[in-house]
JSON list of C-alpha atoms in Angstrom, two decimals:
[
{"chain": "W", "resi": 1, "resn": "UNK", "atom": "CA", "xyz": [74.53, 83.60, 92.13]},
{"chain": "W", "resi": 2, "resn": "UNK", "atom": "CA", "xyz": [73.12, 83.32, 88.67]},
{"chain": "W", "resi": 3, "resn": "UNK", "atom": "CA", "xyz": [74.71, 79.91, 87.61]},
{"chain": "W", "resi": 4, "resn": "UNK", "atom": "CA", "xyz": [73.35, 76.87, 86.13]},
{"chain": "W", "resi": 5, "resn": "UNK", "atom": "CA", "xyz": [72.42, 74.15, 89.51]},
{"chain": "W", "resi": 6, "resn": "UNK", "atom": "CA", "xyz": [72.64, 70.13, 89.39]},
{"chain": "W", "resi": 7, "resn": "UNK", "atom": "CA", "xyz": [71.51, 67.70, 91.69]},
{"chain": "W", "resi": 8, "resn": "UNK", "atom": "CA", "xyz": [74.93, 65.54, 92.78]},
{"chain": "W", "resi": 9, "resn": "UNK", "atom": "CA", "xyz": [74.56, 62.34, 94.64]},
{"chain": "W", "resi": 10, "resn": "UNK", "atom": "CA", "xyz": [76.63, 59.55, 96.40]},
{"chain": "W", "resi": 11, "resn": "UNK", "atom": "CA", "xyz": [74.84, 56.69, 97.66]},
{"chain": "W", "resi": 12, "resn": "UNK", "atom": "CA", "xyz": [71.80, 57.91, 99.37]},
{"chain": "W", "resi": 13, "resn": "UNK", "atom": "CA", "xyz": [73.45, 61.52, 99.98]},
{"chain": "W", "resi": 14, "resn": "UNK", "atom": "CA", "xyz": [72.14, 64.48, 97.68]},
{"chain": "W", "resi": 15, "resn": "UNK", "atom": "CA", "xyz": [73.67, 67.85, 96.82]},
{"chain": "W", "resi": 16, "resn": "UNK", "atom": "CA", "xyz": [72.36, 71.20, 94.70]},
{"chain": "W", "resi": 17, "resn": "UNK", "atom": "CA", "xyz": [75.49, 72.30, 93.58]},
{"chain": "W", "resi": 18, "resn": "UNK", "atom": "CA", "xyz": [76.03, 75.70, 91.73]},
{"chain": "W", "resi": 19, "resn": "UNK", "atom": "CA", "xyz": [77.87, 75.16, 88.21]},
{"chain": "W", "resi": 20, "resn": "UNK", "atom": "CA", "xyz": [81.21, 77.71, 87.89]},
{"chain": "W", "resi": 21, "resn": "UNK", "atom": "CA", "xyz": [82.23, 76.96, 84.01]},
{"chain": "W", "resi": 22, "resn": "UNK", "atom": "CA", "xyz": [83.51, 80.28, 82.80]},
{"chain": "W", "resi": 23, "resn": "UNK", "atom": "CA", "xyz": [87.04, 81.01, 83.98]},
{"chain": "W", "resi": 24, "resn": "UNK", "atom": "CA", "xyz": [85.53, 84.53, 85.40]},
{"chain": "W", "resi": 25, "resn": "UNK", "atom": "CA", "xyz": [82.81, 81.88, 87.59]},
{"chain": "W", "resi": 26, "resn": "UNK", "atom": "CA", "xyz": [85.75, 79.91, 88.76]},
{"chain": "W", "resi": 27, "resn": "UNK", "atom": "CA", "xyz": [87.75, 82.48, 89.38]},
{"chain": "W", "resi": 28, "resn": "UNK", "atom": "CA", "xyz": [84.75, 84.47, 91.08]},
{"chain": "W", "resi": 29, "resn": "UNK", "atom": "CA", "xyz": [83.72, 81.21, 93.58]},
{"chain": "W", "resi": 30, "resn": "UNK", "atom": "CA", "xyz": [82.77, 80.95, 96.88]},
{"chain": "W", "resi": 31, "resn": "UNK", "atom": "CA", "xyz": [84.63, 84.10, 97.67]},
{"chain": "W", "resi": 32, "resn": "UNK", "atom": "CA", "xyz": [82.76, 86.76, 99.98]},
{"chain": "W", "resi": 33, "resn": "UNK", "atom": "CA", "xyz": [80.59, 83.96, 101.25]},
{"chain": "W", "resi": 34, "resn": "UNK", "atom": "CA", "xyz": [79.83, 84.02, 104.85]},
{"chain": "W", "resi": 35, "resn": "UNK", "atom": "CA", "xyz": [77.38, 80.72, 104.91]},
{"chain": "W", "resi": 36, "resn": "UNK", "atom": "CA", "xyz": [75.79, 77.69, 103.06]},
{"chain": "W", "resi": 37, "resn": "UNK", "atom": "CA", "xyz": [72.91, 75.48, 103.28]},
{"chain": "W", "resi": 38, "resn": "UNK", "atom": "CA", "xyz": [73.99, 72.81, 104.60]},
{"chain": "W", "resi": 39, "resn": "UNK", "atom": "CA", "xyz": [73.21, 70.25, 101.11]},
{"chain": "W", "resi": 40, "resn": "UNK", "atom": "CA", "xyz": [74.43, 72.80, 98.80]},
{"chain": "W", "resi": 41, "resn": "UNK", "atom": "CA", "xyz": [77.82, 73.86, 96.75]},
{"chain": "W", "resi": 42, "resn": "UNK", "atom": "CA", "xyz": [79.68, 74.32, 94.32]},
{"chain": "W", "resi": 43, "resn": "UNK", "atom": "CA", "xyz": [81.16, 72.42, 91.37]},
{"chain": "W", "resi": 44, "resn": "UNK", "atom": "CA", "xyz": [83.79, 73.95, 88.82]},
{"chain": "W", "resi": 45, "resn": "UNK", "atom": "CA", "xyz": [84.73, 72.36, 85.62]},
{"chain": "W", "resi": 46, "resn": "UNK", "atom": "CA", "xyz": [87.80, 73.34, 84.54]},
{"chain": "W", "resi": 47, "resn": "UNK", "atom": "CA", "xyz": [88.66, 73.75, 80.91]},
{"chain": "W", "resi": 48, "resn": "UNK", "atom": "CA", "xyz": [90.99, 70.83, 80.79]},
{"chain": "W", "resi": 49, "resn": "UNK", "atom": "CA", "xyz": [91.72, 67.76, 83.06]},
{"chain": "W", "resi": 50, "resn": "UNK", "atom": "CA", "xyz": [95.17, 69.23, 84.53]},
{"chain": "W", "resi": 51, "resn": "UNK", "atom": "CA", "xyz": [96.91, 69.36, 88.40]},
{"chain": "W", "resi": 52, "resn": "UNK", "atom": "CA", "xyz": [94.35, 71.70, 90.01]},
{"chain": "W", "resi": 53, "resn": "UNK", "atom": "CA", "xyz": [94.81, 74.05, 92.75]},
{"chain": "W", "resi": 54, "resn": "UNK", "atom": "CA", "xyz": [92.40, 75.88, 94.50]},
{"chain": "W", "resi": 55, "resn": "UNK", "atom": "CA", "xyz": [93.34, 78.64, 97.57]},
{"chain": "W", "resi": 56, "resn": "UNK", "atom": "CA", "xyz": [90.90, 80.36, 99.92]},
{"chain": "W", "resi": 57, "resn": "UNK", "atom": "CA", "xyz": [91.89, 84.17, 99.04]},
{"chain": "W", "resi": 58, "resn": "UNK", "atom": "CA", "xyz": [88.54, 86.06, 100.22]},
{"chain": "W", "resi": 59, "resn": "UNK", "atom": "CA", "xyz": [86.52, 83.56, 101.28]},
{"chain": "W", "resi": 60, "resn": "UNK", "atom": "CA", "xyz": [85.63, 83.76, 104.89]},
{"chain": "W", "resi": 61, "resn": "UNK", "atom": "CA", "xyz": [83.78, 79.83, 104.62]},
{"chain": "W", "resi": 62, "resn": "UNK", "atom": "CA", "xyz": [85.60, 77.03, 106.20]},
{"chain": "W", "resi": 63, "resn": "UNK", "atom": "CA", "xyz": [85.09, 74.65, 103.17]},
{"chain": "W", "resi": 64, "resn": "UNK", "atom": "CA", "xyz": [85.92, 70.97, 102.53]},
{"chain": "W", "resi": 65, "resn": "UNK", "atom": "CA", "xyz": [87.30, 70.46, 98.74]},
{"chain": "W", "resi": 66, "resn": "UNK", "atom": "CA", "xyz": [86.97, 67.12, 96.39]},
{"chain": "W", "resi": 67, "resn": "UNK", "atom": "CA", "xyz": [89.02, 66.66, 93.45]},
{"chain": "W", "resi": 68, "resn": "UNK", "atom": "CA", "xyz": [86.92, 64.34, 90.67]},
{"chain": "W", "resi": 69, "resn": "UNK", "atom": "CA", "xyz": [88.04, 62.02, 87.87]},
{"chain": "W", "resi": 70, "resn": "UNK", "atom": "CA", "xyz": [85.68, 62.05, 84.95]},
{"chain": "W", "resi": 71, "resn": "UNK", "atom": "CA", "xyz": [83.63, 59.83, 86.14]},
{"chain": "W", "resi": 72, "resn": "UNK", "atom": "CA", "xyz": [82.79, 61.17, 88.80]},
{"chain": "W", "resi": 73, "resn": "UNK", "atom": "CA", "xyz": [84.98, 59.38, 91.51]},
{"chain": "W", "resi": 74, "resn": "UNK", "atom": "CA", "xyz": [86.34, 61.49, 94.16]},
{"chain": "W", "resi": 75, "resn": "UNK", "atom": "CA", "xyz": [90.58, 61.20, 94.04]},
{"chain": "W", "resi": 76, "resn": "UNK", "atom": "CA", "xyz": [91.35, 63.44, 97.01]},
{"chain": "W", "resi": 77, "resn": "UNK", "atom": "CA", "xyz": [89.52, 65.09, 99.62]},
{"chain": "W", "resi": 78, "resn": "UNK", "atom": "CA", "xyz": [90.75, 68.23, 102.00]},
{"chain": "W", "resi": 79, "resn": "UNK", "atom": "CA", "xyz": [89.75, 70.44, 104.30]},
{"chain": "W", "resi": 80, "resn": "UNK", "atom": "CA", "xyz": [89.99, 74.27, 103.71]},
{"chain": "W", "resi": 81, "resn": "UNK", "atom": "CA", "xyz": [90.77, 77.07, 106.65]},
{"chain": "W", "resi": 82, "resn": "UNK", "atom": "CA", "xyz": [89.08, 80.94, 105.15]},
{"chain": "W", "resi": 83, "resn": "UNK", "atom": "CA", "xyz": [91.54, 83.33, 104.10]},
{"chain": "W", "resi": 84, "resn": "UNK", "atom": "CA", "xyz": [94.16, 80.77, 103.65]},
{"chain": "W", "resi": 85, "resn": "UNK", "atom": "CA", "xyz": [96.49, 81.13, 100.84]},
{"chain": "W", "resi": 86, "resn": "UNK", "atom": "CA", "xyz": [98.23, 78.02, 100.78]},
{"chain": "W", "resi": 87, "resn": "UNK", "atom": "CA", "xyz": [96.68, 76.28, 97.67]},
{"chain": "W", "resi": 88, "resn": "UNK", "atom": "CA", "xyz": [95.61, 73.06, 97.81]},
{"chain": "W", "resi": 89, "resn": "UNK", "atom": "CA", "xyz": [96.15, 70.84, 94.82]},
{"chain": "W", "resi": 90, "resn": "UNK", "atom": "CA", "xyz": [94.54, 67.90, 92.92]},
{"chain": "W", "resi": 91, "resn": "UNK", "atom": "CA", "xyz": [97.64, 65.24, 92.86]},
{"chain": "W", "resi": 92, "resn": "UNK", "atom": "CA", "xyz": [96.05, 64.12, 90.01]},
{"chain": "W", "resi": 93, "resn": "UNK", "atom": "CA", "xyz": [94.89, 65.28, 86.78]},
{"chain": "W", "resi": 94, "resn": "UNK", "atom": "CA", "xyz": [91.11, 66.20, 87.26]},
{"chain": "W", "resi": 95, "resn": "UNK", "atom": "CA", "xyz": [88.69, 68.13, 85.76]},
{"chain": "W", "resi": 96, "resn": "UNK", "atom": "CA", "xyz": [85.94, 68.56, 88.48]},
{"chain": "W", "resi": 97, "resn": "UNK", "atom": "CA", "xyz": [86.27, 70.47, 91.46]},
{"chain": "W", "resi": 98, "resn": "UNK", "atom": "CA", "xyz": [83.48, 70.00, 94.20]},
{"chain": "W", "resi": 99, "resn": "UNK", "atom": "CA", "xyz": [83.74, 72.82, 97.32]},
{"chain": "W", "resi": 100, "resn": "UNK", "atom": "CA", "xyz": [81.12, 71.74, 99.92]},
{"chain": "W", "resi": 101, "resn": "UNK", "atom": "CA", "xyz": [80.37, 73.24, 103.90]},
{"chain": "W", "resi": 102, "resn": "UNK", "atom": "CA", "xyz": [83.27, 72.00, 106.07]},
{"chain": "W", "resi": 103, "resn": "UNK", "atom": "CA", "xyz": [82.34, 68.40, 107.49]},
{"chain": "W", "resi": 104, "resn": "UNK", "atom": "CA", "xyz": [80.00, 66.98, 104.80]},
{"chain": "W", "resi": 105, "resn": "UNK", "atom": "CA", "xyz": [81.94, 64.46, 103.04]},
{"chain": "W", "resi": 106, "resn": "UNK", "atom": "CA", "xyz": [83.00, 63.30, 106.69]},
{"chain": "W", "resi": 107, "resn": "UNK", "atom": "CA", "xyz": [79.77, 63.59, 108.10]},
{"chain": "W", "resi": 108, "resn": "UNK", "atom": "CA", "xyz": [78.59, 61.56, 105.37]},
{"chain": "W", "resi": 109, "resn": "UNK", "atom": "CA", "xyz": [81.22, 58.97, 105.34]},
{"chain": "W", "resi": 110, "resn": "UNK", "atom": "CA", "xyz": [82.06, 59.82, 101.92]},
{"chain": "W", "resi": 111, "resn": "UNK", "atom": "CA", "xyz": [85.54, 59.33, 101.30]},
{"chain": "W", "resi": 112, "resn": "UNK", "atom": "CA", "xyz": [88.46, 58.95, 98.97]},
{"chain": "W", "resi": 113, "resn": "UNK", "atom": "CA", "xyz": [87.05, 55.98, 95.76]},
{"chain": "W", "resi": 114, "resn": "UNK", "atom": "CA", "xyz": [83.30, 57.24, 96.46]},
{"chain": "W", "resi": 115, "resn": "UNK", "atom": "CA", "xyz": [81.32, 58.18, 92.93]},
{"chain": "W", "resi": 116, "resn": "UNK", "atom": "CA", "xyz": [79.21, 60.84, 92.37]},
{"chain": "W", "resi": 117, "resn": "UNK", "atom": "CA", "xyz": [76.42, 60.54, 89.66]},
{"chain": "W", "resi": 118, "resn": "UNK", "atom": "CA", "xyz": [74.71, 63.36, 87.96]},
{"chain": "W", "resi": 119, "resn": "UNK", "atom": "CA", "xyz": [74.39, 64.89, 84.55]},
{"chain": "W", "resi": 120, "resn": "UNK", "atom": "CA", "xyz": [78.15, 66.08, 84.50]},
{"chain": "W", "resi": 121, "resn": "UNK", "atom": "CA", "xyz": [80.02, 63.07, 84.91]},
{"chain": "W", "resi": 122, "resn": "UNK", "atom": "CA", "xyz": [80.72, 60.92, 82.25]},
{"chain": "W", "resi": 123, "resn": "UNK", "atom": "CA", "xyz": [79.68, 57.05, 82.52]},
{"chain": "W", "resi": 124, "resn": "UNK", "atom": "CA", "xyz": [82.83, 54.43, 81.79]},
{"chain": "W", "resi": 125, "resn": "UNK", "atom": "CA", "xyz": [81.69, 51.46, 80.46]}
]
């Protein structure tokens, strides 16, 4: 993948995440991706903050999905089955999209209300 990477982090957990900020790069994904390291993924940013919905079509990764608020607080969490084309959406207006290995938000403890900080998110004062 030629995108842009970012260090994510939450508490004392890091991530290299992959940047998707084109509509082709989001549309493009995870798909055809049979594994992961185990600290890396992927982030899209979305053009607007909207309801977003995000389906498996292609990719053959069992993936966990986090819906983020500006900020960088994570609004929803959800595990994703491959091939599955039952989308999974937001709830909420977001703009961020974080797709990580299956199991590392839980593994991590990170849940629902947890913030991410890195260069993306904007800072609320």
């Amino acid at each position: 993948m030629n995108l842009p990477r970012v260090w994510l982090t939450t508490g004392e957990h890091r991530i290299q995440v992959y940047v998707a900020r084109s509509a082709e790069e989001r549309a493009q994904g995870l798909m055809f991706r049979r594994e992961m390291p185990a600290d890396e993924g992927m982030l899209f940013m979305c053009d607007e903050c909207a309801v977003q919905k995000f389906w498996m079509k292609d990719t053959p990764l069992p993936l966990s999905i986090a819906f983020i608020d500006e900020d960088g607080t994570i609004l929803k969490i959800a595990d994703l089955q491959p091939h599955d084309l039952e989308a999974e959406s937001s709830d909420y207006p977001v703009r961020y999209v974080l797709e990580v290995n299956q199991g590392w938000f839980a593994e991590r403890g990170i849940a629902t209300g947890a913030k991410l900080a890195g260069p993306i998110f904007l800072e609320r004062v």
